[in-house]
Tab-separated table of C-alpha atoms in Angstrom:
chain	number	residue	atom	x	y	z
A	210	UNK	CA	93.334	79.536	112.335
A	211	UNK	CA	93.094	82.207	115.041
A	212	UNK	CA	93.668	85.873	114.090
A	213	UNK	CA	96.239	87.637	116.261
A	214	UNK	CA	94.979	89.997	118.925
A	215	UNK	CA	95.960	93.640	118.559
A	216	UNK	CA	98.336	94.479	121.417
A	217	UNK	CA	99.779	97.854	122.242
A	218	UNK	CA	103.525	97.381	121.830
A	219	UNK	CA	105.828	100.149	120.661
A	220	UNK	CA	109.038	100.258	118.676
A	221	UNK	CA	111.921	102.209	120.218
A	222	UNK	CA	114.386	103.488	117.649
A	223	UNK	CA	117.714	105.273	118.055
A	224	UNK	CA	119.460	106.725	115.053
A	225	UNK	CA	123.051	107.261	114.130
A	226	UNK	CA	124.409	104.293	112.238
A	227	UNK	CA	124.233	103.209	108.589
A	228	UNK	CA	122.289	100.085	107.630
A	229	UNK	CA	124.436	97.446	105.985
A	230	UNK	CA	123.716	93.875	104.966
A	231	UNK	CA	121.452	91.636	102.907
A	232	UNK	CA	117.679	91.109	102.955
A	233	UNK	CA	115.768	88.355	101.152
A	234	UNK	CA	112.285	89.495	100.242
A	235	UNK	CA	109.108	87.959	101.571
A	236	UNK	CA	106.089	87.229	99.421
A	237	UNK	CA	104.024	90.308	98.657
A	238	UNK	CA	101.325	91.311	101.131
A	239	UNK	CA	99.296	92.786	98.287
A	240	UNK	CA	99.433	89.504	96.382
A	241	UNK	CA	99.176	86.695	98.914
A	242	UNK	CA	95.852	87.845	100.377
A	243	UNK	CA	94.222	87.808	96.914
A	244	UNK	CA	95.778	84.428	96.089
A	245	UNK	CA	94.187	83.128	99.262
A	246	UNK	CA	90.802	84.516	98.199
A	247	UNK	CA	91.155	82.792	94.819
A	248	UNK	CA	91.100	79.424	96.594
A	249	UNK	CA	87.303	79.865	96.805
A	250	UNK	CA	87.203	79.223	93.045
A	251	UNK	CA	89.170	75.962	93.071
A	252	UNK	CA	88.114	72.340	92.971
A	253	UNK	CA	91.021	71.030	95.009
A	254	UNK	CA	93.745	72.452	97.205
A	255	UNK	CA	95.650	75.666	96.560
A	256	UNK	CA	99.182	75.401	97.972
A	257	UNK	CA	100.939	78.750	98.384
A	258	UNK	CA	104.632	79.187	99.119
A	259	UNK	CA	106.667	82.283	100.032
A	260	UNK	CA	103.783	83.317	102.300
A	261	UNK	CA	104.967	86.284	104.404
A	262	UNK	CA	104.741	86.101	108.200
A	263	UNK	CA	102.478	89.137	108.511
A	264	UNK	CA	99.398	89.465	110.677
A	265	UNK	CA	97.044	89.987	107.726
A	266	UNK	CA	97.553	86.380	106.604
A	267	UNK	CA	95.885	84.712	109.625
A	268	UNK	CA	93.108	87.317	109.536
A	269	UNK	CA	92.437	86.453	105.898
A	270	UNK	CA	92.635	82.808	106.916
A	271	UNK	CA	89.872	83.439	109.463
A	272	UNK	CA	87.727	85.074	106.764
A	273	UNK	CA	88.142	82.028	104.535
A	274	UNK	CA	87.590	79.524	107.317
A	275	UNK	CA	84.289	81.275	107.968
A	276	UNK	CA	83.463	80.553	104.329
A	277	UNK	CA	84.145	76.831	104.587
A	278	UNK	CA	87.806	76.766	103.553
A	279	UNK	CA	90.233	74.535	105.455
A	280	UNK	CA	93.360	76.637	106.042
A	281	UNK	CA	96.704	75.155	107.065
A	282	UNK	CA	99.293	77.880	107.605
A	283	UNK	CA	102.889	76.947	108.427
A	284	UNK	CA	104.491	80.224	109.467
A	285	UNK	CA	108.018	78.795	109.760
A	286	UNK	CA	107.911	77.182	106.324
A	287	UNK	CA	106.146	80.128	104.720
A	288	UNK	CA	103.417	77.942	103.250
A	289	UNK	CA	99.642	77.930	103.284
A	290	UNK	CA	97.251	75.230	102.035
A	291	UNK	CA	93.658	76.187	101.328
A	292	UNK	CA	90.868	73.808	100.321
A	293	UNK	CA	87.111	74.336	100.180
A	294	UNK	CA	85.324	71.835	102.437
A	295	UNK	CA	81.916	73.505	102.689
A	296	UNK	CA	80.600	75.670	99.842
A	297	UNK	CA	77.306	76.663	101.415
A	298	UNK	CA	78.378	79.643	103.520
A	299	UNK	CA	77.849	83.041	101.911
A	300	UNK	CA	78.702	85.407	104.766
A	301	UNK	CA	82.261	85.663	106.101
A	302	UNK	CA	82.725	86.463	109.812
A	303	UNK	CA	82.116	90.141	110.429
A	304	UNK	CA	84.891	90.591	113.000
A	305	UNK	CA	87.543	89.380	110.543
A	306	UNK	CA	86.088	91.227	107.533
A	307	UNK	CA	86.079	94.567	109.341
A	308	UNK	CA	89.762	94.167	110.261
A	309	UNK	CA	91.154	93.732	106.783
A	310	UNK	CA	90.413	95.542	103.538
A	311	UNK	CA	91.543	92.598	101.408
A	312	UNK	CA	88.566	90.557	102.650
A	313	UNK	CA	86.528	92.195	99.876
A	314	UNK	CA	88.546	90.090	97.409
A	315	UNK	CA	86.294	87.192	98.410
A	316	UNK	CA	83.246	88.950	96.941
A	317	UNK	CA	83.807	88.115	93.271
A	318	UNK	CA	84.766	84.469	93.856
A	319	UNK	CA	81.756	83.910	96.125
A	320	UNK	CA	79.246	85.311	93.643
A	321	UNK	CA	80.859	83.408	90.769
A	322	UNK	CA	81.117	80.071	92.583
A	323	UNK	CA	78.195	80.104	95.036
A	324	UNK	CA	75.761	82.524	93.444
A	325	UNK	CA	75.671	85.019	96.299
A	326	UNK	CA	77.700	86.855	98.920
A	327	UNK	CA	76.766	88.810	102.032
A	328	UNK	CA	79.419	91.270	103.138
A	329	UNK	CA	79.971	93.756	105.918
A	330	UNK	CA	82.034	96.746	104.844
A	331	UNK	CA	85.733	95.778	104.910
A	332	UNK	CA	88.295	97.397	107.179
A	333	UNK	CA	91.992	98.216	106.740
A	334	UNK	CA	94.140	101.335	106.734
A	335	UNK	CA	92.674	104.793	107.267
A	336	UNK	CA	94.257	106.446	104.243
A	337	UNK	CA	91.173	107.817	102.531
A	338	UNK	CA	87.883	106.770	101.012
A	339	UNK	CA	88.104	103.447	99.216
A	340	UNK	CA	84.567	102.607	98.169
A	341	UNK	CA	83.696	99.208	96.728
A	342	UNK	CA	81.300	100.807	94.214
A	343	UNK	CA	83.535	99.881	91.270
A	344	UNK	CA	83.458	96.242	92.403
A	345	UNK	CA	79.674	96.276	92.678
A	346	UNK	CA	79.122	98.142	89.391
A	347	UNK	CA	81.224	95.573	87.564
A	348	UNK	CA	79.377	92.636	89.103
A	349	UNK	CA	76.066	94.306	88.217
A	350	UNK	CA	77.203	94.573	84.602
A	351	UNK	CA	77.860	90.825	84.753
A	352	UNK	CA	74.279	90.134	85.826
A	353	UNK	CA	74.401	90.348	89.613
A	354	UNK	CA	71.879	92.173	91.779
A	355	UNK	CA	73.052	94.287	94.715
A	356	UNK	CA	71.108	95.107	97.878
A	357	UNK	CA	72.514	97.705	100.277
A	358	UNK	CA	71.756	97.521	103.971
A	359	UNK	CA	72.906	99.052	107.219
A	360	UNK	CA	75.221	96.081	107.773
A	361	UNK	CA	76.798	95.899	104.319
A	362	UNK	CA	75.753	94.485	100.950
A	363	UNK	CA	74.134	91.351	99.555
A	364	UNK	CA	75.097	90.368	96.000
A	365	UNK	CA	73.300	87.587	94.101
A	366	UNK	CA	73.469	85.979	90.678
A	367	UNK	CA	72.409	82.561	89.438
A	368	UNK	CA	75.180	82.646	86.833
A	369	UNK	CA	77.336	85.621	85.967
A	370	UNK	CA	77.717	86.438	82.283
A	371	UNK	CA	80.425	88.142	80.341
A	372	UNK	CA	80.366	91.913	79.941
A	373	UNK	CA	82.446	94.851	78.778
A	374	UNK	CA	83.409	96.858	81.849
A	375	UNK	CA	85.250	100.171	81.824
A	376	UNK	CA	86.555	101.179	85.238
A	377	UNK	CA	86.330	104.876	86.141
A	378	UNK	CA	89.695	104.484	87.867
A	379	UNK	CA	92.276	101.674	87.536
A	380	UNK	CA	91.328	100.214	90.913
A	381	UNK	CA	93.505	97.319	92.030
A	382	UNK	CA	90.800	95.722	94.168
A	383	UNK	CA	88.048	96.060	91.565
A	384	UNK	CA	90.282	94.657	88.828
A	385	UNK	CA	91.172	91.625	90.957
A	386	UNK	CA	87.590	90.996	92.030
A	387	UNK	CA	86.169	91.242	88.529
A	388	UNK	CA	88.873	89.056	87.000
A	389	UNK	CA	88.196	86.343	89.579
A	390	UNK	CA	84.441	86.591	89.051
A	391	UNK	CA	84.852	86.452	85.274
A	392	UNK	CA	86.828	83.200	85.335
A	393	UNK	CA	83.618	81.233	86.029
A	394	UNK	CA	81.195	83.556	84.211
A	395	UNK	CA	79.455	82.511	81.013
A	396	UNK	CA	81.122	84.067	77.988
A	397	UNK	CA	83.770	86.760	77.595
A	398	UNK	CA	84.444	89.615	79.998
A	399	UNK	CA	86.554	92.586	78.927
A	400	UNK	CA	87.861	94.888	81.670
A	401	UNK	CA	89.082	98.223	80.329
A	402	UNK	CA	91.176	100.730	82.277
A	403	UNK	CA	92.249	97.779	84.410
A	404	UNK	CA	94.932	98.240	87.046
A	405	UNK	CA	98.356	96.885	86.051
A	406	UNK	CA	100.098	96.317	89.385
A	407	UNK	CA	102.500	93.334	89.435
A	408	UNK	CA	100.406	91.706	92.166
A	409	UNK	CA	97.430	91.593	89.757
A	410	UNK	CA	99.614	89.850	87.193
A	411	UNK	CA	100.636	87.351	89.876
A	412	UNK	CA	96.967	86.595	90.607
A	413	UNK	CA	96.091	86.305	86.923
A	414	UNK	CA	98.948	83.916	86.242
A	415	UNK	CA	97.911	81.703	89.140
A	416	UNK	CA	94.346	81.670	87.833
A	417	UNK	CA	95.654	80.629	84.403
A	418	UNK	CA	97.589	77.799	86.076
A	419	UNK	CA	94.261	76.783	87.673
A	420	UNK	CA	92.654	76.570	84.227
A	421	UNK	CA	91.371	80.102	83.643
A	422	UNK	CA	91.567	81.699	80.189
A	423	UNK	CA	92.944	85.211	80.624
A	424	UNK	CA	94.725	87.436	78.120
A	425	UNK	CA	96.062	90.971	78.344
A	426	UNK	CA	97.761	90.310	81.684
A	427	UNK	CA	99.727	93.376	82.738
A	428	UNK	CA	97.919	95.662	80.270
A	429	UNK	CA	95.029	98.126	80.693
A	430	UNK	CA	92.665	95.731	78.893
A	431	UNK	CA	92.165	92.276	80.392
A	432	UNK	CA	90.019	89.676	78.612
A	433	UNK	CA	88.625	86.636	80.411
A	434	UNK	CA	86.832	83.719	78.752
A	435	UNK	CA	84.735	81.972	81.373
A	436	UNK	CA	85.285	78.266	82.071
A	437	UNK	CA	83.211	75.686	83.936
A	438	UNK	CA	85.675	74.916	86.697
A	439	UNK	CA	89.103	75.709	88.088
A	440	UNK	CA	91.479	73.236	89.683
A	441	UNK	CA	93.844	73.456	92.619
A	442	UNK	CA	97.428	74.556	92.098
A	443	UNK	CA	100.794	75.061	93.792
A	444	UNK	CA	101.965	78.670	93.483
A	445	UNK	CA	104.855	80.822	94.703
A	446	UNK	CA	103.842	84.298	95.863
A	447	UNK	CA	105.631	87.081	94.013
A	448	UNK	CA	108.182	89.175	95.968
A	449	UNK	CA	107.052	92.274	97.845
A	450	UNK	CA	108.191	95.353	95.907
A	451	UNK	CA	107.045	97.733	98.664
A	452	UNK	CA	109.067	95.860	101.255
A	453	UNK	CA	112.045	96.029	98.884
A	454	UNK	CA	111.588	99.741	98.371
A	455	UNK	CA	111.381	100.383	102.120
A	456	UNK	CA	114.750	98.733	102.827
A	457	UNK	CA	116.396	100.363	99.803
A	458	UNK	CA	115.176	103.801	100.871
A	459	UNK	CA	116.537	103.066	104.361
A	460	UNK	CA	119.956	102.327	102.864
A	461	UNK	CA	120.120	105.667	101.079
A	462	UNK	CA	118.637	107.499	104.073
A	463	UNK	CA	121.199	106.216	106.593
A	464	UNK	CA	124.214	106.347	104.301
A	465	UNK	CA	124.525	102.578	104.324
A	466	UNK	CA	124.591	99.750	101.820
A	467	UNK	CA	121.723	97.243	101.594
A	468	UNK	CA	121.448	94.337	99.186
A	469	UNK	CA	117.930	93.006	98.530
A	470	UNK	CA	117.544	89.527	97.068
A	471	UNK	CA	114.562	87.874	95.368
A	472	UNK	CA	113.372	91.133	93.857
A	473	UNK	CA	111.891	91.934	90.461
A	474	UNK	CA	113.718	95.134	89.461
A	475	UNK	CA	111.261	95.866	86.644
A	476	UNK	CA	108.537	96.235	89.290
A	477	UNK	CA	110.553	99.049	90.886
A	478	UNK	CA	111.734	100.966	87.817
A	479	UNK	CA	110.530	104.403	88.915
A	480	UNK	CA	111.424	104.123	92.645
A	481	UNK	CA	114.944	103.011	91.719
A	482	UNK	CA	115.262	105.923	89.313
A	483	UNK	CA	114.155	108.373	92.013
A	484	UNK	CA	116.701	106.932	94.448
A	485	UNK	CA	119.417	107.407	91.832
A	486	UNK	CA	118.212	110.965	91.159
A	487	UNK	CA	118.509	111.638	94.903
A	488	UNK	CA	122.164	110.601	94.794
A	489	UNK	CA	122.054	106.924	95.723
A	490	UNK	CA	124.135	104.333	93.900
A	491	UNK	CA	121.777	101.684	92.493
A	492	UNK	CA	123.169	98.375	91.235
A	493	UNK	CA	120.871	95.806	89.587
A	494	UNK	CA	122.100	92.278	88.975
A	495	UNK	CA	119.497	89.668	88.074
A	496	UNK	CA	117.014	89.416	90.941
A	497	UNK	CA	119.230	91.410	93.303
A	498	UNK	CA	119.285	95.166	93.878
A	499	UNK	CA	121.931	96.961	95.958
A	500	UNK	CA	121.583	100.564	97.079
A	501	UNK	CA	124.145	102.680	98.917
A	502	UNK	CA	124.622	106.382	99.502
A	503	UNK	CA	126.523	107.617	96.458
A	504	UNK	CA	126.939	111.272	97.501
A	505	UNK	CA	127.613	113.063	100.763
A	506	UNK	CA	124.446	115.167	100.502
A	507	UNK	CA	121.238	113.744	99.108
A	508	UNK	CA	119.725	115.703	96.235
A	509	UNK	CA	116.113	116.957	96.151
A	510	UNK	CA	113.683	115.239	93.788
A	511	UNK	CA	110.004	115.480	92.898
A	512	UNK	CA	107.794	112.436	93.454
A	513	UNK	CA	104.311	111.987	91.977
A	514	UNK	CA	102.285	108.956	93.022
A	515	UNK	CA	100.171	107.253	90.377
A	516	UNK	CA	98.797	103.784	89.730
A	517	UNK	CA	101.412	101.338	88.434
A	518	UNK	CA	103.741	101.833	86.591
A	519	UNK	CA	103.793	105.201	88.352
A	520	UNK	CA	105.496	105.803	91.689
A	521	UNK	CA	103.641	103.670	94.273
A	522	UNK	CA	101.649	105.500	96.927
A	523	UNK	CA	102.757	102.788	99.364
A	524	UNK	CA	106.344	104.099	99.118
A	525	UNK	CA	105.472	107.776	99.385
A	526	UNK	CA	105.809	108.127	103.206
A	527	UNK	CA	109.197	106.374	103.195
A	528	UNK	CA	110.420	108.534	100.317
A	529	UNK	CA	109.194	111.630	102.130
A	530	UNK	CA	111.437	110.748	105.084
A	531	UNK	CA	114.391	110.484	102.699
A	532	UNK	CA	113.628	113.891	101.194
A	533	UNK	CA	113.725	115.605	104.595
A	534	UNK	CA	117.459	114.895	104.405
A	535	UNK	CA	117.945	116.160	100.832
A	536	UNK	CA	119.783	119.437	100.282
A	537	UNK	CA	117.125	121.699	98.786
A	538	UNK	CA	113.409	121.794	97.984
A	539	UNK	CA	111.582	118.602	97.061
A	540	UNK	CA	107.925	118.058	96.264
A	541	UNK	CA	105.643	115.058	96.768
A	542	UNK	CA	102.314	114.912	94.944
A	543	UNK	CA	99.784	112.341	96.141
A	544	UNK	CA	97.248	111.320	93.500
A	545	UNK	CA	95.953	108.030	94.920
A	546	UNK	CA	94.859	108.366	98.575
A	547	UNK	CA	93.704	111.731	99.862
A	548	UNK	CA	94.610	110.989	103.490
A	549	UNK	CA	98.146	109.727	102.847
A	550	UNK	CA	99.548	113.106	103.954
A	551	UNK	CA	98.275	112.462	107.480
A	552	UNK	CA	101.836	111.254	108.094
A	553	UNK	CA	103.205	114.764	107.487
A	554	UNK	CA	102.234	115.919	110.967
A	555	UNK	CA	104.258	113.055	112.430
A	556	UNK	CA	107.371	114.225	110.573
A	557	UNK	CA	106.768	117.826	111.574
A	558	UNK	CA	106.727	116.651	115.173
A	559	UNK	CA	110.305	115.493	114.586
A	560	UNK	CA	111.381	118.834	113.129
A	561	UNK	CA	110.767	118.305	109.405
A	562	UNK	CA	110.104	121.406	107.302
A	563	UNK	CA	107.056	120.420	105.220
A	564	UNK	CA	104.233	122.546	103.829
A	565	UNK	CA	101.112	120.907	102.416
A	566	UNK	CA	99.030	122.553	99.704
A	567	UNK	CA	96.168	120.284	98.679
A	568	UNK	CA	97.692	117.098	97.347
A	569	UNK	CA	101.180	118.617	97.141
A	570	UNK	CA	103.757	118.551	99.920
A	571	UNK	CA	106.826	120.809	99.732
A	572	UNK	CA	109.855	119.632	101.722
A	573	UNK	CA	112.847	121.818	102.528
A	574	UNK	CA	116.008	120.123	103.695
A	575	UNK	CA	118.186	118.877	105.028
A	576	UNK	CA	116.560	119.161	108.450
A	577	UNK	CA	117.865	117.755	111.699
A	578	UNK	CA	115.236	115.353	112.992
A	579	UNK	CA	114.832	114.726	116.705
A	580	UNK	CA	113.207	111.821	118.468
A	581	UNK	CA	109.474	111.972	119.156
A	582	UNK	CA	106.526	109.724	119.890
A	583	UNK	CA	104.754	108.895	116.646
A	584	UNK	CA	101.478	107.210	115.764
A	585	UNK	CA	101.696	104.428	113.201
A	586	UNK	CA	98.641	105.612	111.280
A	587	UNK	CA	98.801	102.813	108.708
A	588	UNK	CA	101.177	100.125	107.460
A	589	UNK	CA	103.432	102.461	105.481
A	590	UNK	CA	103.302	105.436	107.837
A	591	UNK	CA	104.387	103.158	110.674
A	592	UNK	CA	107.357	101.871	108.696
A	593	UNK	CA	108.253	105.415	107.628
A	594	UNK	CA	108.204	106.520	111.263
A	595	UNK	CA	110.787	103.869	112.052
A	596	UNK	CA	112.924	105.044	109.128
A	597	UNK	CA	112.734	108.603	110.428
A	598	UNK	CA	113.906	107.351	113.815
A	599	UNK	CA	116.977	105.829	112.181
A	600	UNK	CA	118.338	109.300	111.377
A	601	UNK	CA	116.879	111.251	114.311
A	602	UNK	CA	118.719	112.449	117.405
A	603	UNK	CA	117.609	110.669	120.552
A	604	UNK	CA	114.888	108.061	120.838
A	605	UNK	CA	111.858	107.766	118.568
A	606	UNK	CA	108.864	105.772	119.806
A	607	UNK	CA	106.453	104.390	117.190
A	608	UNK	CA	103.048	103.339	118.462
A	609	UNK	CA	100.253	101.275	116.822
A	610	UNK	CA	102.781	98.650	115.790
A	611	UNK	CA	99.988	96.301	114.749
A	612	UNK	CA	99.784	98.299	111.517
A	613	UNK	CA	103.430	97.536	110.695
A	614	UNK	CA	102.824	93.872	111.562
A	615	UNK	CA	100.157	93.779	108.856
A	616	UNK	CA	102.610	94.482	106.065
A	617	UNK	CA	106.212	93.764	107.081
A	618	UNK	CA	107.492	90.306	107.934
A	619	UNK	CA	110.006	90.184	110.811
A	620	UNK	CA	110.539	93.931	110.571
A	621	UNK	CA	112.501	94.389	113.789
A	622	UNK	CA	114.774	91.335	113.408
A	623	UNK	CA	115.579	92.312	109.834
A	624	UNK	CA	116.410	95.901	110.745
A	625	UNK	CA	118.566	94.746	113.642
A	626	UNK	CA	120.408	92.357	111.327
A	627	UNK	CA	121.244	95.404	109.203
A	628	UNK	CA	122.625	97.202	112.252
A	629	UNK	CA	119.629	99.293	113.312
A	630	UNK	CA	119.147	100.163	116.974
A	631	UNK	CA	115.466	99.237	117.266
A	632	UNK	CA	113.646	97.158	119.868
A	633	UNK	CA	110.066	96.087	120.335
A	634	UNK	CA	108.649	96.773	123.769
A	635	UNK	CA	105.334	96.123	125.457
A	636	UNK	CA	103.956	92.796	124.293
A	637	UNK	CA	106.392	90.326	125.770
A	638	UNK	CA	108.575	90.274	122.655
A	639	UNK	CA	112.311	90.212	123.127
A	640	UNK	CA	114.689	92.676	121.554
A	641	UNK	CA	114.814	90.742	118.310
A	642	UNK	CA	111.191	90.735	117.584
C-alpha cells in the first residue's frame, strides 16, 4: 500500500451561488485510523467498511504494513481488510509515522500485544503542541518502561497490568491508546477523565465486538477488564460529524439548502444549535439533517470550543467564516488548540474584521470578503478557506491542498455537485476532482 505523494495543487474558488443538494457522509477520519490501528490486537482479519477516500488512510496503511499487517484497501468499495502476518516488528516506518499524527495510536496495541514499541515522534497538523506524555504516563502506570531518545521513544513491558489512570486532560488520543492497551492487560484498568468523543465510542464498540470487556463507553470513566486474546471482526466506520458540520455550515453561509444523509444528529447537538441561533433552519429526521438559510441576515453568536460534548475545535474555523457574515459582533473562544487561530490571518487577508485577544477572537460583521490566495494551514483551515471563497468576490486560491485531502473525501466533486464553482488545478486532476 503506497502512501500518496504530496503534490502542490491548488483549489480555485469563485463565490456567488447558494449550495443546494444532498451529501451522504463518509466514514469518520478520526475513527477509521484508530480502527485500523486496533487490527494490531486481533487474531484474524479486521474488515472495515465505510472507509473514507482520504489520503490519511493509505499513510496509516503504510504504518501498519511496516508493522507486519497485510492491508488490502479498496478505495472504490470503501473497504479495508487488515490482518497481522508478522508480529515481530516493533518499529513502524519513520517516513509514514512523521506524516500522520494518528500513527501514535499504534503505540498501545504494540506494547500490549508485542511487549514493546519504538516510535519516532508522530506528525500531523500544525495546530499547537500535542505531546504524547499522557499516553506514556498511562502506559507507565500499567507497568511499561519508557526510554526517551533523540529519535523518539522506546516503550517496553513483558505484560501490562491494570491500573487506575486519571488523565490531566480528556485527551482523545491518550484515551484511545490506553483503552486499546488495557484490552490485553492483566486485570482491570480504570481511565478517569476520559475523552468522550463519538469516535472513541466507535473504537470501544468495535473492540467489544472483538471480545474486549469494556464498560462506561461514552462516559468520563471507562473500565476495561483485560482478556487473553481478541478476534477479527467486520465493522462499519461511524459517520464523520466534522464533515457533516462543514457542509451544513456551507449551506447556511451561502444561503442554500443542503441535506446530509448518514449522520448521527446527537453527535452534532451543539453545532446544530449554534447554526439555528445564527438564523439557519435546521431539520432533523432520523439519520438525515437539512440546513438552509432561515433569515436574510445571519445573527451573531458566541462559540466556545471544548472537548466533546462541547463545540468541536475541528469546526471552529468553518464557523468563524460563517460569523464574518453575521450582522453584529460574534466571539469565538478556542480552548483546545492554541494555534487554531492561525487561520485568522487568512480571513483578514480576505477583508474579515477580526481581533484576537489571547484565546478569544472577536468578529464584526457582516463584512464583504474578496478573493485572495490562502494557505491551507491544516485540514480544517483548508476547508474553511474554501468556504470563505464561496462567498467572496472574485477568485480565491487555496494552497496546500494535501491537508484537505487528509480529512475530506471527494471534497471538490461533492462541492461541485452542490453547485459550487470550485476546481482543482496543478496536479493533473480534472475539474471534478
